mmCIF file of C-alpha atoms and ligand atoms in Angstrom:
data_model
loop_
_atom_site.group_PDB
_atom_site.id
_atom_site.type_symbol
_atom_site.label_atom_id
_atom_site.label_comp_id
_atom_site.label_asym_id
_atom_site.label_seq_id
_atom_site.Cartn_x
_atom_site.Cartn_y
_atom_site.Cartn_z
ATOM 1 C CA UNK A 765 -0.156 -0.183 0.091
ATOM 2 C CA UNK A 766 1.281 3.305 -0.976
ATOM 3 C CA UNK A 767 1.714 6.018 1.753
ATOM 4 C CA UNK A 768 2.258 10.022 1.953
ATOM 5 C CA UNK A 769 4.897 8.258 4.947
ATOM 6 C CA UNK A 770 8.192 7.943 2.928
ATOM 7 C CA UNK A 771 9.226 3.960 4.688
ATOM 8 C CA UNK A 772 12.488 3.609 6.249
ATOM 9 C CA UNK A 773 15.071 0.788 6.864
ATOM 10 C CA UNK A 774 16.613 1.396 9.847
ATOM 11 C CA UNK A 775 19.661 -1.019 11.220
ATOM 12 C CA UNK A 776 20.446 -1.275 14.665
ATOM 13 C CA UNK A 777 23.583 -3.068 14.208
ATOM 14 C CA UNK A 778 23.583 -3.190 18.655
ATOM 15 C CA UNK A 779 27.345 -3.944 19.781
ATOM 16 C CA UNK A 780 28.894 -5.708 16.567
ATOM 17 C CA UNK A 781 31.571 -4.695 13.850
ATOM 18 C CA UNK A 782 34.748 -3.243 14.393
ATOM 19 C CA UNK A 783 34.944 0.309 12.310
ATOM 20 C CA UNK A 784 36.389 -1.512 9.234
ATOM 21 C CA UNK A 785 33.909 -3.595 9.289
ATOM 22 C CA UNK A 786 31.324 -1.261 9.608
ATOM 23 C CA UNK A 787 32.654 0.703 6.919
ATOM 24 C CA UNK A 788 32.518 -2.262 4.664
ATOM 25 C CA UNK A 789 29.192 -3.100 5.277
ATOM 26 C CA UNK A 790 27.682 0.534 4.682
ATOM 27 C CA UNK A 791 29.650 0.548 1.307
ATOM 28 C CA UNK A 792 28.192 -2.922 0.355
ATOM 29 C CA UNK A 793 24.561 -2.050 1.162
ATOM 30 C CA UNK A 794 25.055 1.404 -0.889
ATOM 31 C CA UNK A 795 26.217 -0.507 -3.696
ATOM 32 C CA UNK A 796 23.278 -2.840 -3.679
ATOM 33 C CA UNK A 797 20.361 -0.300 -4.224
ATOM 34 C CA UNK A 798 19.949 1.584 -6.558
ATOM 35 C CA UNK A 799 18.760 5.216 -6.272
ATOM 36 C CA UNK A 800 15.461 5.049 -6.993
ATOM 37 C CA UNK A 801 15.596 2.303 -4.546
ATOM 38 C CA UNK A 802 17.235 4.554 -1.900
ATOM 39 C CA UNK A 803 14.426 7.999 -2.902
ATOM 40 C CA UNK A 804 11.816 5.378 -2.259
ATOM 41 C CA UNK A 805 12.751 4.039 1.025
ATOM 42 C CA UNK A 806 14.846 5.793 3.557
ATOM 43 C CA UNK A 807 17.750 3.832 4.882
ATOM 44 C CA UNK A 808 19.605 4.537 7.970
ATOM 45 C CA UNK A 809 22.269 2.619 9.943
ATOM 46 C CA UNK A 810 22.768 2.766 13.628
ATOM 47 C CA UNK A 811 26.525 1.708 14.420
ATOM 48 C CA UNK A 812 27.978 1.499 17.531
ATOM 49 C CA UNK A 813 29.371 5.309 18.826
ATOM 50 C CA UNK A 814 33.223 4.025 17.914
ATOM 51 C CA UNK A 815 32.175 3.669 14.420
ATOM 52 C CA UNK A 816 30.012 6.525 13.585
ATOM 53 C CA UNK A 817 33.321 8.794 12.479
ATOM 54 C CA UNK A 818 34.276 5.859 10.077
ATOM 55 C CA UNK A 819 30.729 5.840 8.559
ATOM 56 C CA UNK A 820 30.442 9.506 8.747
ATOM 57 C CA UNK A 821 33.210 9.800 6.256
ATOM 58 C CA UNK A 822 32.268 7.404 4.298
ATOM 59 C CA UNK A 823 28.768 8.422 3.551
ATOM 60 C CA UNK A 824 29.660 11.959 2.753
ATOM 61 C CA UNK A 825 32.520 11.668 1.263
ATOM 62 C CA UNK A 826 31.231 9.649 -1.060
ATOM 63 C CA UNK A 827 27.859 10.974 -1.374
ATOM 64 C CA UNK A 828 25.657 8.085 -0.196
ATOM 65 C CA UNK A 829 22.067 8.456 -0.125
ATOM 66 C CA UNK A 830 22.448 6.366 3.403
ATOM 67 C CA UNK A 831 21.789 7.918 6.963
ATOM 68 C CA UNK A 832 23.226 7.160 10.172
ATOM 69 C CA UNK A 833 22.948 7.536 13.755
ATOM 70 C CA UNK A 834 23.539 6.738 17.247
ATOM 71 C CA UNK A 835 21.938 3.557 19.619
ATOM 72 C CA UNK A 836 21.665 5.728 22.272
ATOM 73 C CA UNK A 837 22.660 9.417 24.371
ATOM 74 C CA UNK A 838 22.864 11.070 27.890
ATOM 75 C CA UNK A 839 20.077 12.921 28.318
ATOM 76 C CA UNK A 840 22.403 15.342 30.021
ATOM 77 C CA UNK A 841 23.849 18.122 27.947
ATOM 78 C CA UNK A 842 27.539 18.103 29.397
ATOM 79 C CA UNK A 843 29.828 17.015 32.647
ATOM 80 C CA UNK A 844 30.281 14.337 35.266
ATOM 81 C CA UNK A 845 28.981 11.208 33.477
ATOM 82 C CA UNK A 846 31.950 9.082 32.520
ATOM 83 C CA UNK A 847 31.480 7.037 29.532
ATOM 84 C CA UNK A 848 28.100 9.055 28.857
ATOM 85 C CA UNK A 849 27.715 10.455 24.717
ATOM 86 C CA UNK A 850 25.676 13.913 24.848
ATOM 87 C CA UNK A 851 23.337 14.892 22.256
ATOM 88 C CA UNK A 852 25.745 17.499 21.148
ATOM 89 C CA UNK A 853 28.237 15.137 20.062
ATOM 90 C CA UNK A 854 26.389 12.965 18.073
ATOM 91 C CA UNK A 855 25.137 16.137 16.535
ATOM 92 C CA UNK A 856 28.868 16.821 15.729
ATOM 93 C CA UNK A 857 29.576 13.817 14.045
ATOM 94 C CA UNK A 858 26.503 14.521 11.512
ATOM 95 C CA UNK A 859 24.085 11.688 13.328
ATOM 96 C CA UNK A 860 20.341 12.755 12.010
ATOM 97 C CA UNK A 861 19.251 9.896 14.007
ATOM 98 C CA UNK A 862 19.068 8.288 17.646
ATOM 99 C CA UNK A 863 17.498 5.354 19.478
ATOM 100 C CA UNK A 864 15.974 5.892 22.117
ATOM 101 C CA UNK A 865 14.144 3.327 24.770
ATOM 102 C CA UNK A 866 14.929 0.320 23.069
ATOM 103 C CA UNK A 867 14.285 -2.817 25.095
ATOM 104 C CA UNK A 868 17.579 -3.620 25.659
ATOM 105 C CA UNK A 869 18.330 -0.362 27.067
ATOM 106 C CA UNK A 870 15.334 -0.765 29.359
ATOM 107 C CA UNK A 871 16.589 -4.111 30.717
ATOM 108 C CA UNK A 872 19.840 -3.781 31.326
ATOM 109 C CA UNK A 873 20.390 -0.128 32.179
ATOM 110 C CA UNK A 874 16.979 0.284 33.766
ATOM 111 C CA UNK A 875 15.605 3.024 31.746
ATOM 112 C CA UNK A 876 12.813 4.580 32.777
ATOM 113 C CA UNK A 877 9.989 5.872 30.908
ATOM 114 C CA UNK A 878 11.336 9.394 32.317
ATOM 115 C CA UNK A 879 14.685 8.676 31.505
ATOM 116 C CA UNK A 880 13.428 8.054 28.084
ATOM 117 C CA UNK A 881 11.302 11.334 28.107
ATOM 118 C CA UNK A 882 14.820 13.121 29.331
ATOM 119 C CA UNK A 883 16.599 11.367 26.433
ATOM 120 C CA UNK A 884 13.754 12.535 23.961
ATOM 121 C CA UNK A 885 14.027 16.200 25.116
ATOM 122 C CA UNK A 886 18.428 15.703 24.528
ATOM 123 C CA UNK A 887 17.826 14.333 21.082
ATOM 124 C CA UNK A 888 15.544 17.077 20.042
ATOM 125 C CA UNK A 889 17.524 20.082 21.686
ATOM 126 C CA UNK A 890 20.655 18.885 18.978
ATOM 127 C CA UNK A 891 18.060 18.514 16.286
ATOM 128 C CA UNK A 892 18.773 14.960 15.729
ATOM 129 C CA UNK A 893 15.642 12.820 15.305
ATOM 130 C CA UNK A 894 14.782 10.111 17.966
ATOM 131 C CA UNK A 895 13.719 6.237 16.930
ATOM 132 C CA UNK A 896 11.493 5.609 19.929
ATOM 133 C CA UNK A 897 11.111 2.105 20.649
ATOM 134 C CA UNK A 898 8.410 0.609 22.706
ATOM 135 C CA UNK A 899 7.139 -2.722 23.213
ATOM 136 C CA UNK A 900 5.951 -5.799 25.729
ATOM 137 C CA UNK A 901 7.229 -8.786 26.807
ATOM 138 C CA UNK A 902 5.737 -12.478 26.754
ATOM 139 C CA UNK A 903 4.208 -11.873 30.107
ATOM 140 C CA UNK A 904 2.312 -8.940 29.206
ATOM 141 C CA UNK A 905 1.220 -10.291 25.392
ATOM 142 C CA UNK A 906 -0.312 -13.581 26.924
ATOM 143 C CA UNK A 907 -2.102 -11.310 29.636
ATOM 144 C CA UNK A 908 -3.683 -9.711 26.583
ATOM 145 C CA UNK A 909 -2.471 -5.983 28.043
ATOM 146 C CA UNK A 910 -0.098 -5.198 25.322
ATOM 147 C CA UNK A 911 -2.004 -2.237 23.689
ATOM 148 C CA UNK A 912 -2.211 -0.692 26.964
ATOM 149 C CA UNK A 913 0.792 -1.417 28.072
ATOM 150 C CA UNK A 914 2.632 0.149 24.644
ATOM 151 C CA UNK A 915 0.145 3.064 25.029
ATOM 152 C CA UNK A 916 1.630 3.857 28.498
ATOM 153 C CA UNK A 917 5.088 3.683 27.157
ATOM 154 C CA UNK A 918 4.386 5.925 24.638
ATOM 155 C CA UNK A 919 2.344 8.543 27.124
ATOM 156 C CA UNK A 920 5.214 8.785 29.533
ATOM 157 C CA UNK A 921 7.820 8.799 26.726
ATOM 158 C CA UNK A 922 6.270 12.185 25.123
ATOM 159 C CA UNK A 923 4.778 13.665 28.462
ATOM 160 C CA UNK A 924 5.092 17.326 28.179
ATOM 161 C CA UNK A 925 6.546 17.316 24.573
ATOM 162 C CA UNK A 926 4.230 19.853 21.982
ATOM 163 C CA UNK A 927 3.405 18.407 18.704
ATOM 164 C CA UNK A 928 5.617 20.954 17.031
ATOM 165 C CA UNK A 929 8.456 19.618 18.165
ATOM 166 C CA UNK A 930 8.215 15.877 17.418
ATOM 167 C CA UNK A 931 7.340 16.879 14.013
ATOM 168 C CA UNK A 932 10.268 14.197 12.573
ATOM 169 C CA UNK A 933 9.787 11.763 15.215
ATOM 170 C CA UNK A 934 9.958 8.330 14.147
ATOM 171 C CA UNK A 935 7.858 5.474 16.375
ATOM 172 C CA UNK A 936 9.284 1.543 16.949
ATOM 173 C CA UNK A 937 6.902 -1.109 17.825
ATOM 174 C CA UNK A 938 9.723 -4.168 18.895
ATOM 175 C CA UNK A 939 7.554 -6.893 21.000
ATOM 176 C CA UNK A 940 10.624 -7.627 23.309
ATOM 177 C CA UNK A 941 9.034 -11.662 22.787
ATOM 178 C CA UNK A 942 10.282 -10.839 19.149
ATOM 179 C CA UNK A 943 13.724 -9.235 19.613
ATOM 180 C CA UNK A 944 16.335 -11.571 18.516
ATOM 181 C CA UNK A 945 14.769 -14.549 18.912
ATOM 182 C CA UNK A 946 13.473 -15.575 15.917
ATOM 183 C CA UNK A 947 10.143 -15.015 16.387
ATOM 184 C CA UNK A 948 8.680 -12.365 14.573
ATOM 185 C CA UNK A 949 5.096 -11.113 15.201
ATOM 186 C CA UNK A 950 2.648 -11.720 12.698
ATOM 187 C CA UNK A 951 1.637 -8.675 10.019
ATOM 188 C CA UNK A 952 -1.745 -8.307 11.624
ATOM 189 C CA UNK A 953 -0.199 -8.349 15.396
ATOM 190 C CA UNK A 954 2.306 -5.366 13.851
ATOM 191 C CA UNK A 955 -0.578 -3.991 12.747
ATOM 192 C CA UNK A 956 -2.803 -4.122 15.840
ATOM 193 C CA UNK A 957 -0.130 -2.252 17.320
ATOM 194 C CA UNK A 958 1.167 0.451 14.740
ATOM 195 C CA UNK A 959 -3.098 1.483 14.422
ATOM 196 C CA UNK A 960 -3.204 1.785 18.333
ATOM 197 C CA UNK A 961 -0.247 4.079 18.748
ATOM 198 C CA UNK A 962 -1.278 6.360 15.368
ATOM 199 C CA UNK A 963 -4.620 6.648 16.987
ATOM 200 C CA UNK A 964 -3.143 7.603 20.684
ATOM 201 C CA UNK A 965 -1.195 10.458 18.822
ATOM 202 C CA UNK A 966 -4.328 11.172 17.338
ATOM 203 C CA UNK A 967 -5.775 12.097 20.356
ATOM 204 C CA UNK A 968 -2.681 13.385 22.394
ATOM 205 C CA UNK A 969 -1.119 15.295 19.565
ATOM 206 C CA UNK A 970 -3.637 15.792 16.509
ATOM 207 C CA UNK A 971 -4.311 14.261 13.749
ATOM 208 C CA UNK A 972 -2.015 16.208 11.291
ATOM 209 C CA UNK A 973 1.310 14.590 13.674
ATOM 210 C CA UNK A 974 -0.115 11.089 13.792
ATOM 211 C CA UNK A 975 -0.791 10.715 10.237
ATOM 212 C CA UNK A 976 2.559 11.957 9.376
ATOM 213 C CA UNK A 977 4.690 9.667 11.709
ATOM 214 C CA UNK A 978 6.361 7.034 10.183
ATOM 215 C CA UNK A 979 5.736 3.936 12.872
ATOM 216 C CA UNK A 980 8.119 0.951 12.093
ATOM 217 C CA UNK A 981 8.039 -2.950 13.045
ATOM 218 C CA UNK A 982 10.892 -4.298 15.162
ATOM 219 C CA UNK A 983 11.324 -8.100 15.790
ATOM 220 C CA UNK A 984 13.610 -10.580 13.863
ATOM 221 C CA UNK A 985 13.161 -9.149 10.304
ATOM 222 C CA UNK A 986 14.265 -10.844 7.850
ATOM 223 C CA UNK A 987 13.569 -10.310 4.164
ATOM 224 C CA UNK A 988 11.610 -13.631 4.349
ATOM 225 C CA UNK A 989 8.855 -11.989 6.715
ATOM 226 C CA UNK A 990 9.704 -8.352 5.304
ATOM 227 C CA UNK A 991 6.777 -8.038 2.587
ATOM 228 C CA UNK A 992 3.379 -9.005 5.160
ATOM 229 C CA UNK A 993 4.790 -6.860 7.500
ATOM 230 C CA UNK A 994 5.768 -3.658 5.180
ATOM 231 C CA UNK A 995 2.602 -4.144 3.170
ATOM 232 C CA UNK A 996 0.147 -3.154 6.321
ATOM 233 C CA UNK A 997 -1.368 0.351 6.079
ATOM 234 C CA UNK A 998 0.190 1.502 9.795
ATOM 235 C CA UNK A 999 3.644 0.453 9.548
ATOM 236 C CA UNK A 1000 5.903 2.810 7.796
ATOM 237 C CA UNK A 1001 9.199 0.342 7.522
ATOM 238 C CA UNK A 1002 11.455 -2.199 9.892
ATOM 239 C CA UNK A 1003 13.592 -1.451 12.653
ATOM 240 C CA UNK A 1004 15.935 -4.209 12.297
ATOM 241 C CA UNK A 1005 18.849 -5.733 13.654
ATOM 242 C CA UNK A 1006 20.762 -8.934 13.624
ATOM 243 C CA UNK A 1007 19.845 -8.869 9.739
ATOM 244 C CA UNK A 1008 21.140 -5.548 9.229
ATOM 245 C CA UNK A 1009 24.875 -7.142 10.142
ATOM 246 C CA UNK A 1010 24.300 -9.444 6.538
ATOM 247 C CA UNK A 1011 24.662 -6.607 3.898
ATOM 248 C CA UNK A 1012 22.984 -8.843 0.922
ATOM 249 C CA UNK A 1013 19.757 -9.713 3.662
ATOM 250 C CA UNK A 1014 19.439 -5.872 4.725
ATOM 251 C CA UNK A 1015 19.606 -4.775 1.074
ATOM 252 C CA UNK A 1016 16.859 -7.466 0.302
ATOM 253 C CA UNK A 1017 14.833 -5.770 2.682
ATOM 254 C CA UNK A 1018 15.386 -2.593 1.573
ATOM 255 C CA UNK A 1019 14.403 -3.564 -1.840
ATOM 256 C CA UNK A 1020 11.460 -4.551 -0.228
ATOM 257 C CA UNK A 1021 10.229 -1.960 1.126
ATOM 258 C CA UNK A 1022 11.168 -0.025 -1.651
ATOM 259 C CA UNK A 1023 8.820 -1.707 -3.790
ATOM 260 C CA UNK A 1024 6.087 -0.413 -5.572
ATOM 261 C CA UNK A 1025 3.266 -2.163 -4.245
ATOM 262 C CA UNK A 1026 4.646 -1.870 -0.577
HETATM 263 C C1 PEP B 1292 16.550 -4.470 17.660
HETATM 264 O O1 PEP B 1292 17.374 -5.273 18.212
HETATM 265 O O2 PEP B 1292 16.045 -3.132 17.343
HETATM 266 C C2 PEP B 1292 16.251 -5.970 16.707
HETATM 267 C C3 PEP B 1292 14.864 -5.946 15.829
HETATM 268 O O3 PEP B 1292 16.641 -7.018 17.057
HETATM 269 P P1 PEP B 1292 16.470 -8.206 15.765
HETATM 270 O O4 PEP B 1292 15.926 -7.879 14.409
HETATM 271 O O5 PEP B 1292 17.720 -9.091 16.149
HETATM 272 O O6 PEP B 1292 15.334 -9.369 16.416
#
């Protein structure tokens, strides 16, 4: 289905690849896609912090039609936060995007909705577009509370942020039980949640923001399951983890999302 929203395929590399492997992967992805495909679908890579400079040099130097960003940022502007990376530092490396609220950050770093809200503010203050992740674990889904759970995460993350600051925001529905497990949500599951998220955005931030916002699905996306997911009317692409580390597979996913019928 064709919508006015340009689909996005974003590759979350997590804590993988050296900076040399990062360059090789971006090069291969870029040269596996033609200009039409890269116009139809926005392709974004999210390397570890230490590879951002190398990825930036390649993309800018060769004018590749690929976006890039980081996997996290500090909610603070600067100061005594050992090991943290600020929004200004990411902006200085030309990052257009940053993941916020990925379930692995929520789990391993105990990130609360309030912390995620502060990180969204830090990204927006530095003109970096956040890709905000929400998603429920298996127990919540088993109890049938998944929609309510994700809407609460959305409300908490966006608290106090007005629509005019959120025009570029990208949302990603990533059910925790599908991340890295090989168990993908059905296209109907993805559509149910993405449609509920869009409806909640309409209620809280207005129809214009909700209608224009890209909402991605993430969780064990591969080329073999991409088509059904990106064909859903409220799903505007995918956040891809493991499969984004394989240039051929990632390029296949991008081509499917760029296909005229998707
Ligand atoms: C992710 O980490 O955002 C993700 C979706 O991972 P995977 O595709 O490996 O499930």
